[in-house]
Coordinates of C-alpha atoms in Angstrom, one line a residue:
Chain A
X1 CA 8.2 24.9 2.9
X2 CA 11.3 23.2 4.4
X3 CA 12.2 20.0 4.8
X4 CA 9.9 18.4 7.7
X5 CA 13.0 17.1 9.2
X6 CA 14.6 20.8 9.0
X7 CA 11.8 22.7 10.9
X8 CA 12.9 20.2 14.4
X9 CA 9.9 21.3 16.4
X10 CA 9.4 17.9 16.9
X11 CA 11.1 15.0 18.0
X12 CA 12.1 13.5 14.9
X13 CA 11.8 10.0 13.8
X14 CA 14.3 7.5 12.3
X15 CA 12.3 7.9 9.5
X16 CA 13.9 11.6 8.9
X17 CA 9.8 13.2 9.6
X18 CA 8.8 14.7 13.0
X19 CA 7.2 12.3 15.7
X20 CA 3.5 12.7 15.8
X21 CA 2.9 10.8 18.8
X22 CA 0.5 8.6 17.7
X23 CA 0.3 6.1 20.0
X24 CA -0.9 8.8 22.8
X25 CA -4.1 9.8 23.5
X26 CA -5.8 12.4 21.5
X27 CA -3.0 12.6 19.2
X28 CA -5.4 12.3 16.1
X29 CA -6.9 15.9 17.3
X30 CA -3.6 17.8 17.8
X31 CA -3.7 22.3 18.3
X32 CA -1.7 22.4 14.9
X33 CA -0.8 20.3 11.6
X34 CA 0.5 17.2 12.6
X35 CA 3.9 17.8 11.6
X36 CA 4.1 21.3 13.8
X37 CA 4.5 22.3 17.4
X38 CA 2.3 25.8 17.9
X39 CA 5.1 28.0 19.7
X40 CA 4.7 31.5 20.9
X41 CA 8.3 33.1 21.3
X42 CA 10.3 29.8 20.5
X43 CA 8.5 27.9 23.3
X44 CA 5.8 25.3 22.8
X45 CA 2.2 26.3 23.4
X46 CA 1.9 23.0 25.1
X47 CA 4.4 21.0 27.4
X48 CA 4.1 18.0 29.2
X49 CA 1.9 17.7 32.3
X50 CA 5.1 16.8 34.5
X51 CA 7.2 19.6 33.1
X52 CA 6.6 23.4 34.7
X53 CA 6.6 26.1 32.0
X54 CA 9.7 28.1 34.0
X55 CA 11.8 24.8 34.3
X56 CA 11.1 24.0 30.5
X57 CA 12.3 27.2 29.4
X58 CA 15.6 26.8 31.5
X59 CA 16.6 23.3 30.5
X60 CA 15.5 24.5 27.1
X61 CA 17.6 27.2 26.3
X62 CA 20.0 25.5 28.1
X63 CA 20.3 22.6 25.7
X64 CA 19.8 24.8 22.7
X65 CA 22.9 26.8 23.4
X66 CA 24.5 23.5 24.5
X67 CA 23.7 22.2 21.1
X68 CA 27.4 20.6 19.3
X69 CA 27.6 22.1 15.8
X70 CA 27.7 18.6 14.5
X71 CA 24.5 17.6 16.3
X72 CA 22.5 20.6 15.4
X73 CA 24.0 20.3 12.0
X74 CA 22.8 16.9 11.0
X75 CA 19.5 17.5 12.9
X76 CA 18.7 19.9 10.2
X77 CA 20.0 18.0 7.1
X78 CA 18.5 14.7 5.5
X79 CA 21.8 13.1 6.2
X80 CA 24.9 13.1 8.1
X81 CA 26.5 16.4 7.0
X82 CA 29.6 16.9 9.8
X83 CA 30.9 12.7 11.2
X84 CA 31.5 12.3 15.0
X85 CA 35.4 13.0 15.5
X86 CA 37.4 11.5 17.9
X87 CA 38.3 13.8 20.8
X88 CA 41.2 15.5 20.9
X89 CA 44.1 14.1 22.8
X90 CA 44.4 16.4 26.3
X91 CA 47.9 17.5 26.1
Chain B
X1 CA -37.2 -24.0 -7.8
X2 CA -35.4 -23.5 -4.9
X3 CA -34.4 -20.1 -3.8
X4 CA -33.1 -18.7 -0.6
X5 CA -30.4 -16.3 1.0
X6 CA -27.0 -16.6 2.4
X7 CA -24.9 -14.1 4.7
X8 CA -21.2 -14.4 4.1
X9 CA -19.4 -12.5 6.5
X10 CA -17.9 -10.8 8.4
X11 CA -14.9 -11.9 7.1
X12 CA -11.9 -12.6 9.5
X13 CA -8.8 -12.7 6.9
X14 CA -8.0 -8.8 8.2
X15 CA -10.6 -7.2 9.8
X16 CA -14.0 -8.4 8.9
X17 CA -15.4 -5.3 7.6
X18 CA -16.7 -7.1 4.9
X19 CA -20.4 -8.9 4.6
X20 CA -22.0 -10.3 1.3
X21 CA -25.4 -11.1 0.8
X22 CA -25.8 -14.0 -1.8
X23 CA -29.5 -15.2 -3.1
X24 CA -29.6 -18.6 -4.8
X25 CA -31.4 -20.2 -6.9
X26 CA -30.8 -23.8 -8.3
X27 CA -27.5 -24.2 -6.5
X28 CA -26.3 -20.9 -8.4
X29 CA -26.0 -17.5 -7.1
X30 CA -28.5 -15.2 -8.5
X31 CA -27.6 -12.2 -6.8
X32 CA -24.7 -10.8 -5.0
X33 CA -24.7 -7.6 -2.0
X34 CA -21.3 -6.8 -0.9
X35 CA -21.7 -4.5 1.9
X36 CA -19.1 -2.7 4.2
X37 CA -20.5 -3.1 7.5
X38 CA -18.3 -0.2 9.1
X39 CA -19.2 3.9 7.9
X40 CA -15.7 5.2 7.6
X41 CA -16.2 8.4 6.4
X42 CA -12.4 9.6 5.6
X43 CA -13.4 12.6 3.7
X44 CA -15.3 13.9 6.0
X45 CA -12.2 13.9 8.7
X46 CA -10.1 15.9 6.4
X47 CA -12.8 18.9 6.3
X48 CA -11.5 21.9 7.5
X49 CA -8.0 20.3 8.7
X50 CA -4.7 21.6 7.0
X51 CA -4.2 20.0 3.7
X52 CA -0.7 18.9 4.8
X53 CA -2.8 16.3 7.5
X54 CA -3.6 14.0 4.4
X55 CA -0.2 12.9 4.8
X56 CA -1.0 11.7 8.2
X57 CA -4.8 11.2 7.8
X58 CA -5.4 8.9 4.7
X59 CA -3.0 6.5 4.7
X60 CA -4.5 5.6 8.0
X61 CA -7.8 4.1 5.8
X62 CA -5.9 1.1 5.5
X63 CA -3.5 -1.3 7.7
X64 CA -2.3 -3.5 4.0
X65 CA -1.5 -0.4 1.7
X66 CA -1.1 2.5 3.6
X67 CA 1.9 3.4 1.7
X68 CA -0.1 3.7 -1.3
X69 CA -2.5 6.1 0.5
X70 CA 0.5 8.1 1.4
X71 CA 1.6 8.0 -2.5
X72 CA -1.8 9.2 -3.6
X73 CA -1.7 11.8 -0.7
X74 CA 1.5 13.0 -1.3
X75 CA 0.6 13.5 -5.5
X76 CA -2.3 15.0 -4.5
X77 CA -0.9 17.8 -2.6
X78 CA 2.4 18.4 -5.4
X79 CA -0.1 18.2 -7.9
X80 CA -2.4 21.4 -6.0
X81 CA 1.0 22.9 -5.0
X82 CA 3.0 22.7 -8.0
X83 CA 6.0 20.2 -6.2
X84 CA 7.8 17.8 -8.2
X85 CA 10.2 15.3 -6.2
X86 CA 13.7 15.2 -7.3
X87 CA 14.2 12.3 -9.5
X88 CA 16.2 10.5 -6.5
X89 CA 13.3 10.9 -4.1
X90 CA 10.5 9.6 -6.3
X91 CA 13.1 7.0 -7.0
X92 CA 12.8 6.1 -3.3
X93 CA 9.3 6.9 -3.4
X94 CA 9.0 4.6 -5.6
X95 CA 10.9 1.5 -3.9
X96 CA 8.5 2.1 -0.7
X97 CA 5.5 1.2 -2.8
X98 CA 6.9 -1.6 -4.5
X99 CA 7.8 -3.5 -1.5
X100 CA 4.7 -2.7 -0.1
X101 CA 2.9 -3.8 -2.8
X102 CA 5.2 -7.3 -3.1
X103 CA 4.6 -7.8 0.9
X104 CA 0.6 -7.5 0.2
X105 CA 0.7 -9.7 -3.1
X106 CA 2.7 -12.4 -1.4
X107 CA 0.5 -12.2 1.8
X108 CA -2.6 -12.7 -0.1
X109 CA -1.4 -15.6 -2.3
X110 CA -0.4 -17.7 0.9
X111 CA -2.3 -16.3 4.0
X112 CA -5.7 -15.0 2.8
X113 CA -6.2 -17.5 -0.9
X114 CA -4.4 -20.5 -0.6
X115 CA -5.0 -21.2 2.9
X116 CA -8.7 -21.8 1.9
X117 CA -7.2 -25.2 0.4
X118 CA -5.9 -26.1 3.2
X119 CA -9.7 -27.2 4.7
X120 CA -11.3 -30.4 5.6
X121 CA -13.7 -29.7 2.9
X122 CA -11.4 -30.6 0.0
X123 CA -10.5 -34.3 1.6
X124 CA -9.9 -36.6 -0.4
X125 CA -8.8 -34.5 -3.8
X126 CA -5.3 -35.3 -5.2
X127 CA -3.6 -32.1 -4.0
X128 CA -5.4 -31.9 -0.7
X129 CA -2.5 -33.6 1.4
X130 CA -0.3 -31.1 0.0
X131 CA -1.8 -28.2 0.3
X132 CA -2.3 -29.0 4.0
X133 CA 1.4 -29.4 4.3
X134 CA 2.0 -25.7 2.6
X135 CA -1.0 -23.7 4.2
X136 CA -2.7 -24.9 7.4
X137 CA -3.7 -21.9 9.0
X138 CA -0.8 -20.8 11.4
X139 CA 1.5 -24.2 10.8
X140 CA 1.9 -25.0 7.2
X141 CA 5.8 -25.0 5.7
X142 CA 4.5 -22.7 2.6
X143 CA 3.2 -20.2 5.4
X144 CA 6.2 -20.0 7.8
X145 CA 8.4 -19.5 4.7
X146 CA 6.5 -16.2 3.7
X147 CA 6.0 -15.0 7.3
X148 CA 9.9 -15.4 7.6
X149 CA 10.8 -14.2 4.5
X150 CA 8.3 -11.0 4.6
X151 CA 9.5 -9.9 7.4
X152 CA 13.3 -9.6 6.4
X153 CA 11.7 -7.8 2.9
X154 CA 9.9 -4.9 5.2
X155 CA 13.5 -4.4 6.3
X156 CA 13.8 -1.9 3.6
X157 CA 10.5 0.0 4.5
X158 CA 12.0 0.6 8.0
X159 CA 15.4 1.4 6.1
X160 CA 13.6 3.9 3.3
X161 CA 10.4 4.8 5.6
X162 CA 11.8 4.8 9.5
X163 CA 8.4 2.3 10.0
X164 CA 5.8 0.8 8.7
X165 CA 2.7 1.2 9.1
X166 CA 2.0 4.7 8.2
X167 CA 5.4 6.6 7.2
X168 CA 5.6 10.1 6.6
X169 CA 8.5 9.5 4.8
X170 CA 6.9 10.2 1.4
X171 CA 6.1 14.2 1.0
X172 CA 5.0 16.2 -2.2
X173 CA 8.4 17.1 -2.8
X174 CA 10.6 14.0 -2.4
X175 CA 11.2 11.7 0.5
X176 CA 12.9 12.3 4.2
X177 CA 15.4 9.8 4.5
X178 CA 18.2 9.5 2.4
X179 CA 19.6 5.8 2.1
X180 CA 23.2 5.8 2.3
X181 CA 26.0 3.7 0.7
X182 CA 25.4 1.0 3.6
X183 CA 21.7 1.0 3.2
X184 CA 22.2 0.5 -0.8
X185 CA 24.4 -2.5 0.0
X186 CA 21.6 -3.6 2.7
X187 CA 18.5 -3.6 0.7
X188 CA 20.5 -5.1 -2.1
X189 CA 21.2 -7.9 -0.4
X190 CA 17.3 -8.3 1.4
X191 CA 16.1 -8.3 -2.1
X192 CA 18.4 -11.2 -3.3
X193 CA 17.3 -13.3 -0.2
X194 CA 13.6 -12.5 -1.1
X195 CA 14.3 -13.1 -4.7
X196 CA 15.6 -16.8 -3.3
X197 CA 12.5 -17.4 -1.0
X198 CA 10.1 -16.9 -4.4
X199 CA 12.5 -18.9 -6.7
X200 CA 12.4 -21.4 -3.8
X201 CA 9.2 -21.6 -2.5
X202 CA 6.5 -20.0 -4.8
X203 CA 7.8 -20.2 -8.2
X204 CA 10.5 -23.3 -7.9
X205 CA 12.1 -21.6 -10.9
X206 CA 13.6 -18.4 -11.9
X207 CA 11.3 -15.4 -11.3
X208 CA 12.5 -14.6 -15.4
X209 CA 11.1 -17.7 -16.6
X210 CA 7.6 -16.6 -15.1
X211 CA 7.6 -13.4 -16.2
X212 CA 8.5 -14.5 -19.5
X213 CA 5.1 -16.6 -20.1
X214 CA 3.4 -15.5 -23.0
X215 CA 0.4 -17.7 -23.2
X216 CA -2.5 -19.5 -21.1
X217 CA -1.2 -23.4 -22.7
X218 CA 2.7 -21.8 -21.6
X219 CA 0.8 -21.3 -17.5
X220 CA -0.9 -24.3 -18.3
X221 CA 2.5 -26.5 -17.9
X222 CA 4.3 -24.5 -15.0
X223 CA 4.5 -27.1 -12.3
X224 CA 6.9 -26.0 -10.1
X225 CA 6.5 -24.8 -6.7
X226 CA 3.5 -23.4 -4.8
X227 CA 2.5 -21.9 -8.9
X228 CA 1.9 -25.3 -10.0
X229 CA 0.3 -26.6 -6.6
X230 CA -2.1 -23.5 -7.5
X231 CA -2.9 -24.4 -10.9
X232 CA -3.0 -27.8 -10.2
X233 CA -6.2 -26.6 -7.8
X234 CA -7.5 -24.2 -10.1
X235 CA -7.7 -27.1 -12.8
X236 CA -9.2 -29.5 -10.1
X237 CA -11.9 -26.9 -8.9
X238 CA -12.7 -24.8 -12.3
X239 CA -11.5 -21.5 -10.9
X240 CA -10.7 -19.7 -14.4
X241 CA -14.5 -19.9 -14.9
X242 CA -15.3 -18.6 -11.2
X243 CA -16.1 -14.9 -10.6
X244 CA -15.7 -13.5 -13.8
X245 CA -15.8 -9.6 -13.5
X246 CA -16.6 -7.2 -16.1
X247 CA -13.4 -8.1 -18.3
X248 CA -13.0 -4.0 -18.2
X249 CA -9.3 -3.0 -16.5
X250 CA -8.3 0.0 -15.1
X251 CA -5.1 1.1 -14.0
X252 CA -3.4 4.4 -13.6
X253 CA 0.1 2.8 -13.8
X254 CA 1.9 1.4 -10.7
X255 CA 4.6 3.4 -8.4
X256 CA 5.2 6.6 -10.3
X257 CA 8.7 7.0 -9.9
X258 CA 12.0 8.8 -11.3
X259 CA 11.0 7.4 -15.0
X260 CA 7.7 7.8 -14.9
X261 CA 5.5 5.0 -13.8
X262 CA 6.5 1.4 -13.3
X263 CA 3.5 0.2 -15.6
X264 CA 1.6 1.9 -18.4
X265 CA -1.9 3.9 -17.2
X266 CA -5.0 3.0 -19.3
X267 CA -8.5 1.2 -19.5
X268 CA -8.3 -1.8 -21.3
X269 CA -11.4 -3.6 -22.7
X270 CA -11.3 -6.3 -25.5
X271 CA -7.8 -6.4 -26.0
X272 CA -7.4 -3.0 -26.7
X273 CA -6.0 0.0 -24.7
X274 CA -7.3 3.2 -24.5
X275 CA -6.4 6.5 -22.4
X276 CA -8.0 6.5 -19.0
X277 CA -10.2 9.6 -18.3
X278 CA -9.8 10.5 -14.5
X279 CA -12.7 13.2 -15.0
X280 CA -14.6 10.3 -16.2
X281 CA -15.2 9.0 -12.6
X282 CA -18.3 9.3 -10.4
X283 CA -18.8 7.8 -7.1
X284 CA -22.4 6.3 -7.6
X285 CA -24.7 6.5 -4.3
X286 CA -27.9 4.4 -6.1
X287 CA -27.4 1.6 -3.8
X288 CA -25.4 3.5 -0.8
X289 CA -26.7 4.8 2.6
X290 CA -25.2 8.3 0.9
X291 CA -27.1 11.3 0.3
X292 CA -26.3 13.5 -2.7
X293 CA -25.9 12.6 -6.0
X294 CA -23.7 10.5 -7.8
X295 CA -20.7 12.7 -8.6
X296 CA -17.0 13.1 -9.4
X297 CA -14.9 12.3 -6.5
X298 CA -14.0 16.2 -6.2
X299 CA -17.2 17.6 -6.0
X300 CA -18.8 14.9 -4.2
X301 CA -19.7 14.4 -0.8
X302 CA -19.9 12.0 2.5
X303 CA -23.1 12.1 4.5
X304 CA -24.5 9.2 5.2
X305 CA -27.8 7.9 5.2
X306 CA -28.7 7.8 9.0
X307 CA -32.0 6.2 8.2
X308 CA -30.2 3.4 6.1
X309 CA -32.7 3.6 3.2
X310 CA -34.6 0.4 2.1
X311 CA -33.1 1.0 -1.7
X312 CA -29.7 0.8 0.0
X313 CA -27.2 -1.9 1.0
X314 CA -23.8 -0.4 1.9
X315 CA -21.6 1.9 3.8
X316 CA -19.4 2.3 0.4
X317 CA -19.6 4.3 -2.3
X318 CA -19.7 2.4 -5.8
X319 CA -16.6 4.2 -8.5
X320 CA -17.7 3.7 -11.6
X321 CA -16.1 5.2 -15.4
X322 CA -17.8 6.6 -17.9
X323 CA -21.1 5.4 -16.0
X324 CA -19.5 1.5 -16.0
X325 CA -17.8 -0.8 -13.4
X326 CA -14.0 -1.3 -14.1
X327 CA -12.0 -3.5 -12.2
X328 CA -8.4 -2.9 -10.5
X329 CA -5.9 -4.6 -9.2
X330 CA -2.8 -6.7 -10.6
X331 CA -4.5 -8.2 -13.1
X332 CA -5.6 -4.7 -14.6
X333 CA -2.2 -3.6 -14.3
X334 CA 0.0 -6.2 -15.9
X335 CA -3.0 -6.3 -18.8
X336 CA -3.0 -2.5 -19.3
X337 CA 0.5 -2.3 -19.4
X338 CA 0.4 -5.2 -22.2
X339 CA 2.6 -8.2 -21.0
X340 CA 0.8 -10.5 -23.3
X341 CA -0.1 -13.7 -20.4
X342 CA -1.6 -10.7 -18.5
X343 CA -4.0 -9.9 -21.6
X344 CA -4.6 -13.7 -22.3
X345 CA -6.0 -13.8 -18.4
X346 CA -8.0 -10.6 -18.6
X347 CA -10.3 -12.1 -21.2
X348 CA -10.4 -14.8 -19.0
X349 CA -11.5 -13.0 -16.2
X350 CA -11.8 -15.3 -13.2
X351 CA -10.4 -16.3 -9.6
X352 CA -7.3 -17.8 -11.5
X353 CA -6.8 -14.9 -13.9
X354 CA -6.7 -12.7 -11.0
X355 CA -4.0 -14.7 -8.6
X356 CA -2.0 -15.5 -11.3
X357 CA -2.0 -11.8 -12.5
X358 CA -0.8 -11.2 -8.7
X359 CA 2.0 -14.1 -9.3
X360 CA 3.1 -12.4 -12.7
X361 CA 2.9 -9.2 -10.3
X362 CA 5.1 -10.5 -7.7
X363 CA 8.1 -12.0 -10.7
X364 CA 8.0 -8.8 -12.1
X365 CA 7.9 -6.0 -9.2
X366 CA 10.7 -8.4 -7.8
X367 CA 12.8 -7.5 -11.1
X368 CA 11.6 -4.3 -11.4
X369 CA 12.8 -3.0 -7.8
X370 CA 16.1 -4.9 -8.2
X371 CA 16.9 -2.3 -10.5
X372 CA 15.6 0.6 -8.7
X373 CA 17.7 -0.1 -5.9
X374 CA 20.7 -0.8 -8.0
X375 CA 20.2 2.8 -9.2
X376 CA 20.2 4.7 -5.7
X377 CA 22.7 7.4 -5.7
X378 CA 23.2 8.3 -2.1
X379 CA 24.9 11.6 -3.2
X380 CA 21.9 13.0 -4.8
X381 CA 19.1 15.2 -2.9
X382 CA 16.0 13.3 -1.7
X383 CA 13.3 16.7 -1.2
X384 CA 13.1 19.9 -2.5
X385 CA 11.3 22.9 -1.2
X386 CA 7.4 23.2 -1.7
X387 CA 4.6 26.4 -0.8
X388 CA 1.2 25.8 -0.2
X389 CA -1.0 27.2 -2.1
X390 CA -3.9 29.3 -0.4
X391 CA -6.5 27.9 -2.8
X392 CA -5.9 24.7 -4.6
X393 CA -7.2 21.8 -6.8
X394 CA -4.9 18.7 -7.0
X395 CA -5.0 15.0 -7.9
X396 CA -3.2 12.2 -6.8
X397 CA -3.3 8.5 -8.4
X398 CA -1.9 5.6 -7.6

C-alpha cells in the first residue's frame, strides 16, 4: 500500500493524508474507504452536483497534463522533493 | 439510620455523558452506579467496513484523546498486517501523543479539578480567596494562563498532524508529514514557552525538581505555585483518603515510540510489578444493558439490551483482568514504570494520589518530548509501504 498522500485521489490535507470531507453531509457513509475516491477509467465514480460529467473530464485531463513537474512531484512525496525556481529571465 | 439516593449527573465538564447513582447511609456513600447515559456502540460501526476506516472511525469515540484512539488504531492494523513504522515516524508518532496527552493533563488539572475550588461552598477556608483568583470558571488568572498557553502547545499537533481533532496523520506504517528543519526549530521553541508557562504557573519551580520527588513527606513541603495551592486543599479537605480505587495499576506503557515505549507496561499491585497479560481481559456485561457473555475484547460483542434489564445499570461495558478491576490512567503509569513518588501515591490511592500522579505526568512528558523533538531528523523517511492482509488478527495498545 502506498503512501496515503502518494495515491492523490483526494484532495490532500496539510496534514500530508487525503481530505475526507468530514464536515459535509453524509461523509461518515462514503462509496469507498475513507481515504479512496472509487474511479472507473481514471475518473471519479462521483463528482460534484454542480460539475457535469463531460466538463469534468475536460478540465480534468486538462489540468493533469498541465500538471508542473515540480507540483506533481511533491504532490506525490511526503515532502518537498523539487523547490519553486525563479523564472527564467526572457531574453 | 438514614438512607436515601442521590443522582449525580449529567456532568457538564465535556459532554455530560456521565450519571452516578450514589445511595447513602449515615452521611457516607454506601453504594456507587456510574452509568453512561449515551449507547455508543463503536464496534458495531466498524462491522463490515474496510479495516483501514478505523483510522477514521475510532478516534472519533472521543473529542480529549482522539490521538490516542488513532495510536491504538494505527497498532492495531500494523500489528494484523505485519507494518512496522520507521523509527523516525513512530518518533513523530510518538510526539503527537505526548502533547496530546500534556494538553488533556493540564486541562484537567485547571478546567475540570481545580475549578471545583473555586465555589461559594468552600467560603471561608484559608485558601478559598485564592483559589477564586486562579480558577473561577471562565475568569480566573490560573485559567487564562493555561487556555493561552495550550493553545500555542497544539501548535505542534497542527505542525506534526495538519489538525487536531482527529488526524490521519498516524498510519500503521509511519506518519504523513515530515517535519522539516523549520518545524524542528518551531516546536522547539513552543515547547520551551510551555516548559516556562508550568515552571511559572503550575509548578513555580523547575519541572526537574518535581520530577525528582521521591517521597509523600518530599510532596508534602512543595509550596510553590498552583502544586502547592493544590496540596494546600488536599491537606485542608482530606482528599488522599477520598476515592480510594482498587490500589491495582495497569498500564501498557505510554507513546510507543522509536525506543520503545515512553513508560514501562505492567500490572502493579502491592508494590510489585508484574507482566500485564492482554489475553487476560474480558469485557464483563453482569451489570450492562449487553447481551452475550462476558468475553475478551476480540471475541466479544455489542448488542445492547433494548429492554434495559432490571439487573443492569449502564450503557458501558465493565474491562476487567484476570476477572478483577484495575485502574488506569497517570497514576498507573508513572507507578508501573517505578518512579518511586508515583509508587508511594499508588498505595495511597485517592483523589490526591491521582492528580498529583497527573502533575508528575505533566513534569515528566514535558522532559520527555523535549528530547524527542531534539532528536527529529528531517532527512530520514517518515512511512514505509504496508499490504493488507485478506484475513487478519491484530492488537493495538496504548
Amino acid at each position: 500500500m502506498q503512501h496515503p498522500a502518494l495515491e492523490r485521489r483526494r484532495l490532500l490535507h496539510a496534514g500530508g493524508y487525503p481530505c475526507i470531507a468530514c464536515t459535509a453531509p453524509e461523509f461518515e457513509s462514503p462509496k469507498s474507504t475513507f481515504t479512496e475516491t472509487p474511479k472507473i477509467a481514471g475518473m471519479s465514480v462521483g463528482l460534484p452536483t454542480d460539475m457535469p460529467k463531460a466538463w469534468f473530464m475536460a478540465l480534468s485531463s486538462l489540468s493533469k497534463a498541465a500538471t508542473p513537474k515540480r507540483i506533481d512531484t511533491n504532490a506525490r512525496a511526503d515532502r518537498v522533493r523539487i523547490a519553486p525556481q525563479p523564472r527564467r529571465e526572457r531574453s | 439510620m438514614t438512607a436515601h439516593r442521590l443522582l449525580v449527573g449529567p456532568f457538564n465538564r465535556i459532554e455530560g455523558d456521565l450519571e452516578v447513582r450514589l445511595e447513602i447511609e449515615d452521611g457516607r456513600v454506601a453504594a456507587a452506579y456510574a452509568n453512561s447515559p449515551l449507547f455508543r456502540g463503536f464496534e458495531a460501526m466498524m462491522a463490515g467496513r474496510d479495516p483501514r476506516d478505523a483510522l477514521t472511525v475510532t478516534p472519533r469515540i472521543c473529542g480529549i484523546c482522539s490521538i490516542s484512539q488513532s495510536a491504538a488504531a494505527a497498532l492495531a492494523l500494523a500489528d494484523a498486517a505485519g507494518a512496522r513504522m520507521p523509527p523516525m515516524g513512530a518518533r513523530v508518532a510518538a510526539i503527537l501523543h505526548g502533547v496530546e496527552n500534556l494538553a488533556d493533563h493540564v486541562t484537567h488539572f485547571t478546567l475540570f479539578f481545580m475549578l471545583d475550588f473555586a465555589r461559594p461552598a468552600y467560603t471561608g477556608r484559608p485558601w478559598h480567596a485564592r483559589a477564586v483568583e486562579r480558577f473561577t470558571a471562565a475568569q480566573g488568572s490560573g485559567l487564562r494562563a493555561m487556555v493561552e498557553a495550550r493553545a500555542a502547545l497544539m501548535h505542534i499537533t497542527g505542525t506534526l498532524g495538519g489538525k487536531w481533532l482527529h488526524t490521519l496523520a498516524i498510519q500503521p506504517a509511519g506518519v504523513t508529514r515530515a517535519p522539516d528543519a523549520r518545524d524542528r526549530v518551531r516546536m522547539t521553541s513552543t515547547l520551551r514557552a510551555f516548559r516556562r508557562h508550568l515552571e511559572r504557573e503550575t509548578f513555580g519551580a523547575p519541572l526537574e525538581e518535581f520530577a525528582a520527588l521521591e517521597t509523600l513527606y518530599a510532596l508534602d513541603a512543595w509550596e510553590t505555585g498552583d502544586v502547592g495551592l493544590f496540596l494546600t486543599i488536599a491537606r485542608d479537605l482530606g482528599l488522599a483518603a477520598a476515592g480510594v480505587g482498587p490500589r491495582r495499576y495497569l498500564s501498557w506503557g505510554a507513546h510507543p515510540g522509536a525506543e520503545g515505549r515512553a513508560t514501562r507496561a505492567g500490572l502493579w499491585q502491592a508494590g510489585s510489578v508484574t507482566p500485564a497479560d492482554a489475553d487476560a481481559v474480558r469485557e464483563d456485561l453482569a451489570h450492562s444493558w449487553m447481551m452475550g457473555e462476558a468475553a475478551h475484547p476480540l471475541d466479544g460483542v455489542t448488542v445492547p439490551d433494548e429492554e434495559m434489564r432490571d439487573s443492569a445499570y449502564s450503557w458501558c461495558k465493565a474491562s476487567r483482568l484476570a476477572g478483577a478491576p484495575a485502574e488506569t490512567g497517570a497514576l498507573a503509569r508513572q507507578a508501573v514504570d517505578g518512579h518511586p513518588l508515583a509508587q508511594a501515591l499508588a498505595t495511597e490511592g485517592g483523589v490526591r494520589a491521582r492528580v498529583a500522579a497527573r502533575l508528575l505526568e505533566i513534569a515528566r512528558t514535558q522532559i520527555w518530548l523535549e528530547a524527542q523533538v531534539a532528536g527529529v531528523d528531517p532527512s530520514h523517511s517518515l512511512m514505509g509501504d504496508w499490504t493488507l492482509p485478506d484475513a487478519a488478527t491484530g492488537v493495538g495498545l496504548t
